[in-house]
PDB file of C-alpha atoms in Angstrom:
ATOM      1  CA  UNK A1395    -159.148  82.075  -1.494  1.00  0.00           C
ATOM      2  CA  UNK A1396    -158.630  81.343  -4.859  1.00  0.00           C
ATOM      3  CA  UNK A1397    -155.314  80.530  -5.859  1.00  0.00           C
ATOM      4  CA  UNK A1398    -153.308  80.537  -9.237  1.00  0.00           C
ATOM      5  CA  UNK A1399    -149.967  78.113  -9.241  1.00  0.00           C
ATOM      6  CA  UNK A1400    -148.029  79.074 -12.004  1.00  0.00           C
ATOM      7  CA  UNK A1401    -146.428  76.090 -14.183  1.00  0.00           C
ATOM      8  CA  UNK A1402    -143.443  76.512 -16.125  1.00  0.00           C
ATOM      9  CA  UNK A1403    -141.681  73.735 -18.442  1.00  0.00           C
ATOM     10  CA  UNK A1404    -139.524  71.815 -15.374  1.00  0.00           C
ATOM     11  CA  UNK A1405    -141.226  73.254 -12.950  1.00  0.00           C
ATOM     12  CA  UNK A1406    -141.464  70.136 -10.085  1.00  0.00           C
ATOM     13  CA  UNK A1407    -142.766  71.282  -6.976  1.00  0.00           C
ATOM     14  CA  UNK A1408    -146.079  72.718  -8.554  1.00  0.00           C
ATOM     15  CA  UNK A1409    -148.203  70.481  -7.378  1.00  0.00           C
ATOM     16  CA  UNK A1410    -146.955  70.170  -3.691  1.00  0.00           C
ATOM     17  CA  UNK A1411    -147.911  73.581  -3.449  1.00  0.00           C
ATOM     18  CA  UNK A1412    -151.102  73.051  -5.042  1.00  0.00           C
ATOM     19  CA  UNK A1413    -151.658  69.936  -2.295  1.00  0.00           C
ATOM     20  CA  UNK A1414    -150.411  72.404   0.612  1.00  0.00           C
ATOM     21  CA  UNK A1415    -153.052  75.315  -0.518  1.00  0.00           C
ATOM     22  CA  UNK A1416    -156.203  72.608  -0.706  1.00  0.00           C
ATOM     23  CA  UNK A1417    -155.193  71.306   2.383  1.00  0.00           C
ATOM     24  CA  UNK A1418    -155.045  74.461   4.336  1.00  0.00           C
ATOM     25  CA  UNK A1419    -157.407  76.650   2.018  1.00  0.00           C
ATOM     26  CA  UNK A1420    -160.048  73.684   1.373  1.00  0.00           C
ATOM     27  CA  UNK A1421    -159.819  75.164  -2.494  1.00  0.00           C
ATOM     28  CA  UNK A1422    -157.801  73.535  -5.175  1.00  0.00           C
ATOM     29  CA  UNK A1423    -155.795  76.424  -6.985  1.00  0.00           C
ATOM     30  CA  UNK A1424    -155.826  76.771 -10.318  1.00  0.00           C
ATOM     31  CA  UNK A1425    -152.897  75.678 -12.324  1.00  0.00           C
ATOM     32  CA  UNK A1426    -152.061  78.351 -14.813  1.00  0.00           C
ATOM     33  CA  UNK A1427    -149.383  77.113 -17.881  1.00  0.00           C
ATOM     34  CA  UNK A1428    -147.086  79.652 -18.569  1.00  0.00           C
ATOM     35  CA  UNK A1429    -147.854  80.111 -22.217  1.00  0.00           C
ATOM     36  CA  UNK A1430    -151.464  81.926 -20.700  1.00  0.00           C
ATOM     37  CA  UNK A1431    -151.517  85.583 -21.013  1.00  0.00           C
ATOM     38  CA  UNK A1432    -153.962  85.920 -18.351  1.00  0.00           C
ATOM     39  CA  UNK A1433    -155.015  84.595 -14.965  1.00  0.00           C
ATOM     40  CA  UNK A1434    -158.144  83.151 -13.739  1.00  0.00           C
ATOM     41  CA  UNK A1435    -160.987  86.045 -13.228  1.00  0.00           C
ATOM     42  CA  UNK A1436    -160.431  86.897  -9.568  1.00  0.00           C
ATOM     43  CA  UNK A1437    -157.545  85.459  -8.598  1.00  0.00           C
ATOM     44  CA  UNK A1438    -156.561  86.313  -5.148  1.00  0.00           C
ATOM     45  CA  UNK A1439    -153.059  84.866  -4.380  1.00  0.00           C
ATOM     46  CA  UNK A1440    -150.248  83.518  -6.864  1.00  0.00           C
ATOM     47  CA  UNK A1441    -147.673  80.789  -6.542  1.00  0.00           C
ATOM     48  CA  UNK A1442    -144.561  80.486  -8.547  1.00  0.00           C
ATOM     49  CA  UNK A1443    -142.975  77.012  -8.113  1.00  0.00           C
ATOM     50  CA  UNK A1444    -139.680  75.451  -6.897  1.00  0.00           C
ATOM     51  CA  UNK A1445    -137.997  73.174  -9.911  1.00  0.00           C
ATOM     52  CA  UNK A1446    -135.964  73.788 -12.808  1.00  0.00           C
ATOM     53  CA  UNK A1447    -137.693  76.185 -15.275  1.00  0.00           C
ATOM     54  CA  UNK A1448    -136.390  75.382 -18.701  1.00  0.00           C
ATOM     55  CA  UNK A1449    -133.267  73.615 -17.529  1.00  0.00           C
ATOM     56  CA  UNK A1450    -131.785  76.630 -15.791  1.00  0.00           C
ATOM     57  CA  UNK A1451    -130.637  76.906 -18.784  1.00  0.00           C
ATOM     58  CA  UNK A1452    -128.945  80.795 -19.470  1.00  0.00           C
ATOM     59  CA  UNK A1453    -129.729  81.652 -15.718  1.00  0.00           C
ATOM     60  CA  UNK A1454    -131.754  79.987 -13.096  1.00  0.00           C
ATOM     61  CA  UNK A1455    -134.921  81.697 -13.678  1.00  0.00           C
ATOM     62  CA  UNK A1456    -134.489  83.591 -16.722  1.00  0.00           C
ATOM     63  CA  UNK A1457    -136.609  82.331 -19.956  1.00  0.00           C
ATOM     64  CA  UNK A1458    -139.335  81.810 -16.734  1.00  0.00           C
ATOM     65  CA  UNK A1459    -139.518  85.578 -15.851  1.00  0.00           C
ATOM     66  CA  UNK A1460    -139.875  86.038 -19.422  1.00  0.00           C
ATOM     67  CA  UNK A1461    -142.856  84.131 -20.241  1.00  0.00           C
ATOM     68  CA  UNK A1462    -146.305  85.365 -21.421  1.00  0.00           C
ATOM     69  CA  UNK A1463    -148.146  84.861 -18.283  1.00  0.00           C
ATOM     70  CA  UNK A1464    -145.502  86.897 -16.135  1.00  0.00           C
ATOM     71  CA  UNK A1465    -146.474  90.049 -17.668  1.00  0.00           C
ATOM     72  CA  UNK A1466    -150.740  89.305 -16.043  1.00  0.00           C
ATOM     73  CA  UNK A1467    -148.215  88.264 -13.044  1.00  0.00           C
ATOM     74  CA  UNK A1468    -146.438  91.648 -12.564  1.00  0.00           C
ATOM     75  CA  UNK A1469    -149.708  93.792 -13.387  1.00  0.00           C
ATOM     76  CA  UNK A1470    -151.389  91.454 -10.550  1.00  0.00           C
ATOM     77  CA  UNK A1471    -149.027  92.166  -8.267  1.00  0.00           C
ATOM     78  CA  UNK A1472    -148.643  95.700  -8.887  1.00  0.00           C
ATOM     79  CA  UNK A1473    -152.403  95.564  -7.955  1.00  0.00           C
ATOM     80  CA  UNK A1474    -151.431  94.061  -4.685  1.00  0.00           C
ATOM     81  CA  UNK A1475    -152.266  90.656  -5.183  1.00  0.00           C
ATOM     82  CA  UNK A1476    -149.896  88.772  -2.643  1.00  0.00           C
ATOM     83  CA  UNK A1477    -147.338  87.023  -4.796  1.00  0.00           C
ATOM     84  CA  UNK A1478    -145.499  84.232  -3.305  1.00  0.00           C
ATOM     85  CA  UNK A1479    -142.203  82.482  -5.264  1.00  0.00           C
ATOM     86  CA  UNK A1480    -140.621  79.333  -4.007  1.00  0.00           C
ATOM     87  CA  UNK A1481    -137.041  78.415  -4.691  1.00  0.00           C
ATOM     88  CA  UNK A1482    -137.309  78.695  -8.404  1.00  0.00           C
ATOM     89  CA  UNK A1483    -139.898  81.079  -8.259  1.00  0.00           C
ATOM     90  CA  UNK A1484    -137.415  83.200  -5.949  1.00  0.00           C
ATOM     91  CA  UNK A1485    -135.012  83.253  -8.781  1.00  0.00           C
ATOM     92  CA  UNK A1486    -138.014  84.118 -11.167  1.00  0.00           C
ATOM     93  CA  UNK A1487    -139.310  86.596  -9.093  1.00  0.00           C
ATOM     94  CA  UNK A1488    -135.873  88.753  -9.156  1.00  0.00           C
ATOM     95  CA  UNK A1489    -134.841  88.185 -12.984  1.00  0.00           C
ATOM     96  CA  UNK A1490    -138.716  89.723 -13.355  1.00  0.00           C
ATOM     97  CA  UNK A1491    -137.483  92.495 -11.637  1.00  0.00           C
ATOM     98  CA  UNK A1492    -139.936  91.995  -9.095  1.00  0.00           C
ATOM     99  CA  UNK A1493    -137.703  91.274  -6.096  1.00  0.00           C
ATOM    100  CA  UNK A1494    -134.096  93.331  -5.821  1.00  0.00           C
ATOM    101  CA  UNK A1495    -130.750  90.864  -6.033  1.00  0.00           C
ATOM    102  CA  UNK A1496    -129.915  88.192  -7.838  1.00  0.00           C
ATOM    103  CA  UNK A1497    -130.093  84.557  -6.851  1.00  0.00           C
ATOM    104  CA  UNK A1498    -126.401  83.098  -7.728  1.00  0.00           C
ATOM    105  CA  UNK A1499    -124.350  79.280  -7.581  1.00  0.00           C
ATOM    106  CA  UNK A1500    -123.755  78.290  -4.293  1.00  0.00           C
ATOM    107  CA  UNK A1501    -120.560  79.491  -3.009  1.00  0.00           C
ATOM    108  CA  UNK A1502    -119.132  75.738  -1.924  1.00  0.00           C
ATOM    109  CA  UNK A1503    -120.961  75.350  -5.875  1.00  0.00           C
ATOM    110  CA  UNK A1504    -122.690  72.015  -4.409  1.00  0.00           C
ATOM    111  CA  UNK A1505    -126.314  71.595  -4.304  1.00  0.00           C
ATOM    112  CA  UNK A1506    -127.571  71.713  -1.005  1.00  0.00           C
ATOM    113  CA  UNK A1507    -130.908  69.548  -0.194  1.00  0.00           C
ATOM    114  CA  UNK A1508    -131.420  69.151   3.808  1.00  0.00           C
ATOM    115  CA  UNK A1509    -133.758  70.704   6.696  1.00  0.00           C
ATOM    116  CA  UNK A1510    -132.279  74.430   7.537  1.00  0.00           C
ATOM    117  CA  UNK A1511    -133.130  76.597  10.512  1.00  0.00           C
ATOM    118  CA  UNK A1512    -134.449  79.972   9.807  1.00  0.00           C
ATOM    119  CA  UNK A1513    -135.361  82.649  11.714  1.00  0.00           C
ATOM    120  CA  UNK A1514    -138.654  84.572  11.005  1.00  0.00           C
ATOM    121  CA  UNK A1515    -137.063  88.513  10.658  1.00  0.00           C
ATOM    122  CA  UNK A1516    -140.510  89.988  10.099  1.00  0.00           C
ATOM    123  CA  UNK A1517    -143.328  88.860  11.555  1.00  0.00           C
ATOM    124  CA  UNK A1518    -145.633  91.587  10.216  1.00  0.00           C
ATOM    125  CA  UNK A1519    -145.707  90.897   6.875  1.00  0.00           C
ATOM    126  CA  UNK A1520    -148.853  88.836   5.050  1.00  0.00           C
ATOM    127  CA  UNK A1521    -147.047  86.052   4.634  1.00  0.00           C
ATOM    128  CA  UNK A1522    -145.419  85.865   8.762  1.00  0.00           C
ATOM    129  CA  UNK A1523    -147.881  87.021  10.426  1.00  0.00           C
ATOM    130  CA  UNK A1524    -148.710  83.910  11.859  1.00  0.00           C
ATOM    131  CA  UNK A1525    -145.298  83.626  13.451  1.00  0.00           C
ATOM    132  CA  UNK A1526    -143.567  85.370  16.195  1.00  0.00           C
ATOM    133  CA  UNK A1527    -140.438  87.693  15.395  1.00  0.00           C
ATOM    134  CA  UNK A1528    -137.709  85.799  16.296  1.00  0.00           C
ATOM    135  CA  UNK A1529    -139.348  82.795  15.935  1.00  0.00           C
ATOM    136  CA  UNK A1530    -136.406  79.492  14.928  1.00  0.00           C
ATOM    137  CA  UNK A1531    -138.749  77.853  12.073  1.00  0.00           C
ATOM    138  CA  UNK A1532    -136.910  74.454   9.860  1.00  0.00           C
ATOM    139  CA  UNK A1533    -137.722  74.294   6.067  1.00  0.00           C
ATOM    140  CA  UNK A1534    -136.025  72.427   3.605  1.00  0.00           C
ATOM    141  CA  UNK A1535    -134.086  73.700   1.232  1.00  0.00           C
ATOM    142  CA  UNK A1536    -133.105  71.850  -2.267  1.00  0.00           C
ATOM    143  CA  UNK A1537    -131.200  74.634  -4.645  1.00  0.00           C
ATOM    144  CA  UNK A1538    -128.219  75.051  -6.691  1.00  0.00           C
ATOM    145  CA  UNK A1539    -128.480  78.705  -7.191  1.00  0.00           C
ATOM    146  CA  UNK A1540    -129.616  80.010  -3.612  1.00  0.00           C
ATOM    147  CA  UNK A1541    -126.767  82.771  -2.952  1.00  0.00           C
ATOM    148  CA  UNK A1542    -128.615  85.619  -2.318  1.00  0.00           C
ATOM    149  CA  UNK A1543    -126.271  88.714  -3.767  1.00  0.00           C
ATOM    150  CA  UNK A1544    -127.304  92.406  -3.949  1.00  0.00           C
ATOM    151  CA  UNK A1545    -125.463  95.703  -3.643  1.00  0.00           C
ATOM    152  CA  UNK A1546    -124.572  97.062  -0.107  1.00  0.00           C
ATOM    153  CA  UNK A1547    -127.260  99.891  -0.845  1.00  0.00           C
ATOM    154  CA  UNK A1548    -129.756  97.319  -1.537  1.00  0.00           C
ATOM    155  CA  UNK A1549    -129.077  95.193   1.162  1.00  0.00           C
ATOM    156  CA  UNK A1550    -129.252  97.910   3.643  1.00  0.00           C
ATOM    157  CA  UNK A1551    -132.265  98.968   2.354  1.00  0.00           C
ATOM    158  CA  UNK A1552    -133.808  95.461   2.899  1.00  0.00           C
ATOM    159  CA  UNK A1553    -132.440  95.541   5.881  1.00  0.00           C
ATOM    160  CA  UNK A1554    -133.674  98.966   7.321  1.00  0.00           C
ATOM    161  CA  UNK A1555    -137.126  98.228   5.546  1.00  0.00           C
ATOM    162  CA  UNK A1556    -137.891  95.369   7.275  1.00  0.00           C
ATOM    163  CA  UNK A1557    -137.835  93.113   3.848  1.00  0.00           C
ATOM    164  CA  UNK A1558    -135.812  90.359   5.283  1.00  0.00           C
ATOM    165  CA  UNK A1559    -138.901  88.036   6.671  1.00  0.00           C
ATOM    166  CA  UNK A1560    -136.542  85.153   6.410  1.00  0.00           C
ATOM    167  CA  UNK A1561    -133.036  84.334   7.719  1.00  0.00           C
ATOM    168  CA  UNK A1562    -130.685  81.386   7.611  1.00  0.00           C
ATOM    169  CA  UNK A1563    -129.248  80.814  11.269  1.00  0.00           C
ATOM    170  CA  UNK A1564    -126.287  78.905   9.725  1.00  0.00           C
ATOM    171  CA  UNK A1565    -124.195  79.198   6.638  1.00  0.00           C
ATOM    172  CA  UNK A1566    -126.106  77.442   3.899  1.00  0.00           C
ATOM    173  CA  UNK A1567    -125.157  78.625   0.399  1.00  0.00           C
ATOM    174  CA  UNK A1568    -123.598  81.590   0.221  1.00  0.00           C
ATOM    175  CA  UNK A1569    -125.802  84.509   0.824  1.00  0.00           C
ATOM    176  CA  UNK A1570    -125.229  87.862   1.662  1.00  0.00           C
ATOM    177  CA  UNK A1571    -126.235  88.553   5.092  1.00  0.00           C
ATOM    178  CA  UNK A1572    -127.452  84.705   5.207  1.00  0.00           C
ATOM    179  CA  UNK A1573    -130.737  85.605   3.535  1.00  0.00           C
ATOM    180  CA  UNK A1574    -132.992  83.211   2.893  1.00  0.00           C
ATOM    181  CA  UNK A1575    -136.171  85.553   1.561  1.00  0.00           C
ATOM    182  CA  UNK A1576    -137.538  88.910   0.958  1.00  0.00           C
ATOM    183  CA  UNK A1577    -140.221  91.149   0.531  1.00  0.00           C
ATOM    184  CA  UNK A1578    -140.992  94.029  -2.342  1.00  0.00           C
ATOM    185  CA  UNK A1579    -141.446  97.698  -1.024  1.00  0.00           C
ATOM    186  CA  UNK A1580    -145.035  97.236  -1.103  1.00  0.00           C
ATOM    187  CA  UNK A1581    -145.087  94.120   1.312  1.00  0.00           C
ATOM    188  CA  UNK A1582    -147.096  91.878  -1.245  1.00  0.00           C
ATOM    189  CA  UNK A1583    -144.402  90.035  -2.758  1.00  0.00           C
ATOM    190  CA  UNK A1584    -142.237  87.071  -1.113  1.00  0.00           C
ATOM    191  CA  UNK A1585    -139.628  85.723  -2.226  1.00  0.00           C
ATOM    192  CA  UNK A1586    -137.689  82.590  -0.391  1.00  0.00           C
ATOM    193  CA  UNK A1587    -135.653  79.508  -1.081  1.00  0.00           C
ATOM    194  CA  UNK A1588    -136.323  77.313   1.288  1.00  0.00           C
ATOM    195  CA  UNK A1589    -139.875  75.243   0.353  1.00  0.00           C
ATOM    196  CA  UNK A1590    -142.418  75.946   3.523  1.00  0.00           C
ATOM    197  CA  UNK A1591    -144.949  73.907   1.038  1.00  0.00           C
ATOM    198  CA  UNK A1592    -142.371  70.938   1.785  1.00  0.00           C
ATOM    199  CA  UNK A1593    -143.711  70.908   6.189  1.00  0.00           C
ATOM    200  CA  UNK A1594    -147.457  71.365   6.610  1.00  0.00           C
ATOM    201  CA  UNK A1595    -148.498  67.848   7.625  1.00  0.00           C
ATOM    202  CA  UNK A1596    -146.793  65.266  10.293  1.00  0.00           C
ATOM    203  CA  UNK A1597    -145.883  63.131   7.798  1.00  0.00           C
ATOM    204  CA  UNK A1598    -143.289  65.417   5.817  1.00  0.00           C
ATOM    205  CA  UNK A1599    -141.379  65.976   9.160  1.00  0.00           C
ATOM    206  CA  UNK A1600    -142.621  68.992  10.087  1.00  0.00           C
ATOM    207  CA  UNK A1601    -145.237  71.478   9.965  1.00  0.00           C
ATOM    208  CA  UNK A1602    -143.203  74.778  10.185  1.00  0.00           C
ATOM    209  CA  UNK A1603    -144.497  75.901   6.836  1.00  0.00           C
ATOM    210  CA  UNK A1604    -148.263  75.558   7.544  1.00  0.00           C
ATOM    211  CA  UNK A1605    -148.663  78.744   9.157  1.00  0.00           C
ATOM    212  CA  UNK A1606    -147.625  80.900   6.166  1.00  0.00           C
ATOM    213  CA  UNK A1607    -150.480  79.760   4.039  1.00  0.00           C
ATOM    214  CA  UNK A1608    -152.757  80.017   7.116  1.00  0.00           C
ATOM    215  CA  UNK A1609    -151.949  83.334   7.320  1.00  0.00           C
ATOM    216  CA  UNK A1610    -152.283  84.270   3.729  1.00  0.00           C
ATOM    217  CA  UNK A1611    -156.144  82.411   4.229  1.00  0.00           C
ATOM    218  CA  UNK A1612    -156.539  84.629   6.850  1.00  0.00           C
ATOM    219  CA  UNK A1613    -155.833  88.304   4.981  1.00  0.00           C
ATOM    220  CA  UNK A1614    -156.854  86.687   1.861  1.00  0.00           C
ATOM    221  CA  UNK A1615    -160.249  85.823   2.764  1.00  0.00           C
TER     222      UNK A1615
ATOM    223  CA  UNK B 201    -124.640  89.572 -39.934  1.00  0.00           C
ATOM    224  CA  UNK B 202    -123.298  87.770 -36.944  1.00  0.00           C
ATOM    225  CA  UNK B 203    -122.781  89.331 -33.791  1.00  0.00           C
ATOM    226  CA  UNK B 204    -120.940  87.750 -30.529  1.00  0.00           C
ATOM    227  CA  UNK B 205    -122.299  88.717 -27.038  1.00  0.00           C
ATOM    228  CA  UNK B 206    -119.849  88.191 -24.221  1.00  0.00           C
ATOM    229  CA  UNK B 207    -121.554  88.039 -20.833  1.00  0.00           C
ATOM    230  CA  UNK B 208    -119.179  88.423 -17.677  1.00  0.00           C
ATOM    231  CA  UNK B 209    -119.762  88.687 -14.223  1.00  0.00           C
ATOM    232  CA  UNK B 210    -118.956  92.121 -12.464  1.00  0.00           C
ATOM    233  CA  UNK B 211    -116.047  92.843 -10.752  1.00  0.00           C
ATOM    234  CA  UNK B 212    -116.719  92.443  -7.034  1.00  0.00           C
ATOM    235  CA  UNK B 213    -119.256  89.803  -7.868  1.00  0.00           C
ATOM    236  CA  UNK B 214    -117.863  86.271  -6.304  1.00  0.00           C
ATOM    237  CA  UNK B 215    -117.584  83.662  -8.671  1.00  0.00           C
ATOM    238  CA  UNK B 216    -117.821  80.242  -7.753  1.00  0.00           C
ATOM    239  CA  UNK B 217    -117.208  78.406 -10.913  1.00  0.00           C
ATOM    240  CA  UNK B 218    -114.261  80.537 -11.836  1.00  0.00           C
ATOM    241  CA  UNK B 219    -112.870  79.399  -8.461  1.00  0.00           C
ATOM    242  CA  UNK B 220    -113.577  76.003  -9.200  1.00  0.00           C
ATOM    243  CA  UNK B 221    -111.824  76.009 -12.551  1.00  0.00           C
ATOM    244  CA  UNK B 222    -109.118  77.887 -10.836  1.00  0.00           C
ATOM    245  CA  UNK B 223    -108.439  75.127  -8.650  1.00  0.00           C
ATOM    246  CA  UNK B 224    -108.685  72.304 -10.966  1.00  0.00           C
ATOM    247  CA  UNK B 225    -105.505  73.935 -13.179  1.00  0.00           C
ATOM    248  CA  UNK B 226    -103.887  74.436  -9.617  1.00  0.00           C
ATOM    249  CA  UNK B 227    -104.403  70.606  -9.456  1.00  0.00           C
ATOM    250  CA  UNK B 228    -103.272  70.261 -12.779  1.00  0.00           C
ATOM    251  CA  UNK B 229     -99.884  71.711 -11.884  1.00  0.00           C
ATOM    252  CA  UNK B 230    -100.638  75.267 -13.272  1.00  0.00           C
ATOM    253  CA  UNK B 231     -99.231  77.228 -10.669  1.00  0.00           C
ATOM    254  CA  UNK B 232     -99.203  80.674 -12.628  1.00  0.00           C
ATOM    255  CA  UNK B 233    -102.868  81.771 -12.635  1.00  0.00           C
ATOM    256  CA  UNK B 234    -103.679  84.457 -10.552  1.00  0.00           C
ATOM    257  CA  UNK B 235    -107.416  84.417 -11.069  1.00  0.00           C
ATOM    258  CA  UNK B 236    -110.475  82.833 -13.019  1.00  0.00           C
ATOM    259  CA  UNK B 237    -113.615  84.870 -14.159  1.00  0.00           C
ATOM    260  CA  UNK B 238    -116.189  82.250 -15.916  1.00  0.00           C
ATOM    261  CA  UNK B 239    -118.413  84.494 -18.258  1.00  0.00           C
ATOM    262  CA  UNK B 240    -120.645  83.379 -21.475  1.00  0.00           C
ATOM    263  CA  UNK B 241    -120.221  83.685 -25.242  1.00  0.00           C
ATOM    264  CA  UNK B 242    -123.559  84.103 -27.261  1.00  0.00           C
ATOM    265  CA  UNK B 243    -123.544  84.251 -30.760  1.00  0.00           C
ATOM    266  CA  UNK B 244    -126.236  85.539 -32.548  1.00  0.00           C
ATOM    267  CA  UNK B 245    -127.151  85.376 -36.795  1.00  0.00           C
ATOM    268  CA  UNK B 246    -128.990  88.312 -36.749  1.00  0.00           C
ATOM    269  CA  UNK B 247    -131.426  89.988 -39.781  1.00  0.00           C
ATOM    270  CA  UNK B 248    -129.542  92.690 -41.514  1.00  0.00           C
ATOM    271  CA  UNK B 249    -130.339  95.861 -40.986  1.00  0.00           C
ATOM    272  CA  UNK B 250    -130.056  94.818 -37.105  1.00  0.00           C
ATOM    273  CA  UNK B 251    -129.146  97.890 -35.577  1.00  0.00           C
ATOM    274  CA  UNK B 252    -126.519  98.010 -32.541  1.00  0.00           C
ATOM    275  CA  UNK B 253    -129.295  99.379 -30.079  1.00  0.00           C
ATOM    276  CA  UNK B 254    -131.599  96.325 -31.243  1.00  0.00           C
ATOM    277  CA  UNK B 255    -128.301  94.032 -29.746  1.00  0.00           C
ATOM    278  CA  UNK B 256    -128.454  96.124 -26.667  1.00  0.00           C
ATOM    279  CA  UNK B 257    -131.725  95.746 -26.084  1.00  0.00           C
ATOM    280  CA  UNK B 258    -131.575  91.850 -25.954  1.00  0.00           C
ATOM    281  CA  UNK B 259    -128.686  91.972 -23.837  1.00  0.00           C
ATOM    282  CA  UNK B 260    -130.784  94.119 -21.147  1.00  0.00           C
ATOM    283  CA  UNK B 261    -133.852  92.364 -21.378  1.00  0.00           C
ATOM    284  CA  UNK B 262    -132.683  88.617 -21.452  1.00  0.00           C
ATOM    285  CA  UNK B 263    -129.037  88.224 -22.336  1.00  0.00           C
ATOM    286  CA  UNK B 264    -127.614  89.267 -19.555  1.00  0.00           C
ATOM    287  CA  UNK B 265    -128.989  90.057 -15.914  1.00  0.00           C
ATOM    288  CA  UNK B 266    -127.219  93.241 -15.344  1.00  0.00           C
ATOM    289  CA  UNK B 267    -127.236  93.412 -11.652  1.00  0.00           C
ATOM    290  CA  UNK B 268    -125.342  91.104 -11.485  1.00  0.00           C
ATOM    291  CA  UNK B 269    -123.350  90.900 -15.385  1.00  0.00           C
ATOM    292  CA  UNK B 270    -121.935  92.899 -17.825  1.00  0.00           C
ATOM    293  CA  UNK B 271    -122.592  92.396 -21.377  1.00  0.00           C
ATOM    294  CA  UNK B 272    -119.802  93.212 -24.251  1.00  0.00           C
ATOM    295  CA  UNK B 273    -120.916  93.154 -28.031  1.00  0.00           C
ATOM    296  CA  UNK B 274    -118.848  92.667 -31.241  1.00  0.00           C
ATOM    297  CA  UNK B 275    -120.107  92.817 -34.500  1.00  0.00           C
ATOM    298  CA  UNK B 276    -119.047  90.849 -37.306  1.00  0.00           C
ATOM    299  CA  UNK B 277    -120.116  92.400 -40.624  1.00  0.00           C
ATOM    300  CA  UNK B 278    -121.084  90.091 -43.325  1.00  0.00           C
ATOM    301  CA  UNK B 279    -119.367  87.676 -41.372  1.00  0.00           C
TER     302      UNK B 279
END
């Protein structure tokens, strides 16, 4: 598999997803700086990053999503290159226009940084299909902006399309319908808040999130 | 010329800071205020010959997120 992470200016959780892809892909990924206009020849899965592109500054995500290596993002993904973004990259993903909603301040307006329970709402999908529907999985999540809005049409649709792969089982911040990510139409493109790159070894607590990049090595390769 | 973009959430659209502020004049002993929308001012110096469309463009494609904001603009000529 060979892997692109994309960096952004205050992007901080880059390179634990870069760690978490070597250690389950045996590959390091390449770490593409936002000022590129194109990714690595052959690049076969991309990584957006949790952190704090550019401050947050006019909206969480915003100056991100509009950065010259988004548009070789959005043509790879159109191609069906699987397209994964992480907190931050969540709230990239939708100002891109790549993922419906908007990601908005916390409704108690406090960040929120602990373990949450999630339950895995699609199991079919790239990303889950090493997972069982159903399935109670614990991330952390570490966000500011993680309230999930969208219109009652969209949300339906998410809803009846199976694009809800990932649920908080408790209140955490907000969201509508307690989503914690989604999928595009296509099926290629996750987005989530919670940081699965943050449990894939013993040591961080957990290993919940291991199986999602096991499963992208598996359809990847 | 100068032009002033005012970005506001949409009606509907819960508003957590506004509901902060709200309750910090509450605290303050404001008792009258019924509700608080927080929304963003951008001001812009702008090349003449900017045309209104040009404005609206910028608001679309960065200024303001529109699923979620609307965007009001207001020119000020020679300003």
């Amino acid at each position: 598999m060979k892997s692109a992470v994309i960096v952004f200016p205050g992007s901080n959780c880059d390179r634990d997803v870069a760690v978490a892809l070597e250690q389950v892909t045996g590959r390091k990924p390449n770490m593409v700086w936002h000022k590129e206009s194109d990714l690595p020849a052959d690049t076969d899965f991309i990584a957006l990053p949790g952190g704090f592109s550019y401050g947050d500054y006019l909206r969480s995500g915003a100056m991100a999503a509009r950065s010259p290596i988004m548009r070789a993002v959005k043509e790879a993904a159109g191609r069906g290159v699987p397209l994964i973004g992480i907190c931050n990259g969540f709230q990239v993903l939708t100002e891109a226009g790549l993922l419906p909603g908007a990601l908005m301040r916390n409704a108690a307006l406090s960040f929120v940084c602990r373990p949450v329970s999630l339950r895995v709402e699609n199991s079919q999908s790239l990303f889950t299909a090493q997972y069982d529907s159903g399935e109670t999985v614990v991330f952390p999540v570490a966000h500011h902006d993680g309230n999930y809005q969208a219109d009652e049409a969209t949300l339906d649709r998410l809803e009846g399309q199976g694009r809800v792969a990932f649920r908080y089982l408790d209140e955490v911040n907000g969201s509508a319908r307690r989503i914690a990510g989604i999928l595009n139409d296509a099926g290629n493109v996750l987005g989530l808040m919670p940081h699965p790159e943050r449990v894939v070894e013993p040591a961080h607590g957990g290993t919940d999130g291991r199986r999602l990049f096991e499963g992208l090595l598996e359809t990847v390769s | 010329m100068k032009a002033r973009v005012f970005v506001t959430l949409k009606t509907g659209v819960l508003d957590p800071q506004g509901k902060a502020i709200h309750h910090a004049l509450e605290g303050l002993g404001f008792s009258g205020v019924n509700d608080v929308r927080a929304g963003k001012l951008i001001e812009l110096d702008l090349a003449d010959g900017t045309t209104s469309s040009d404005i609206e463009d910028m608001c679309r494609k960065l200024l303001a997120n529109t699923v979620i904001e609307n965007f009001r603009i207001e020119r000020l000529e020679d300003a």
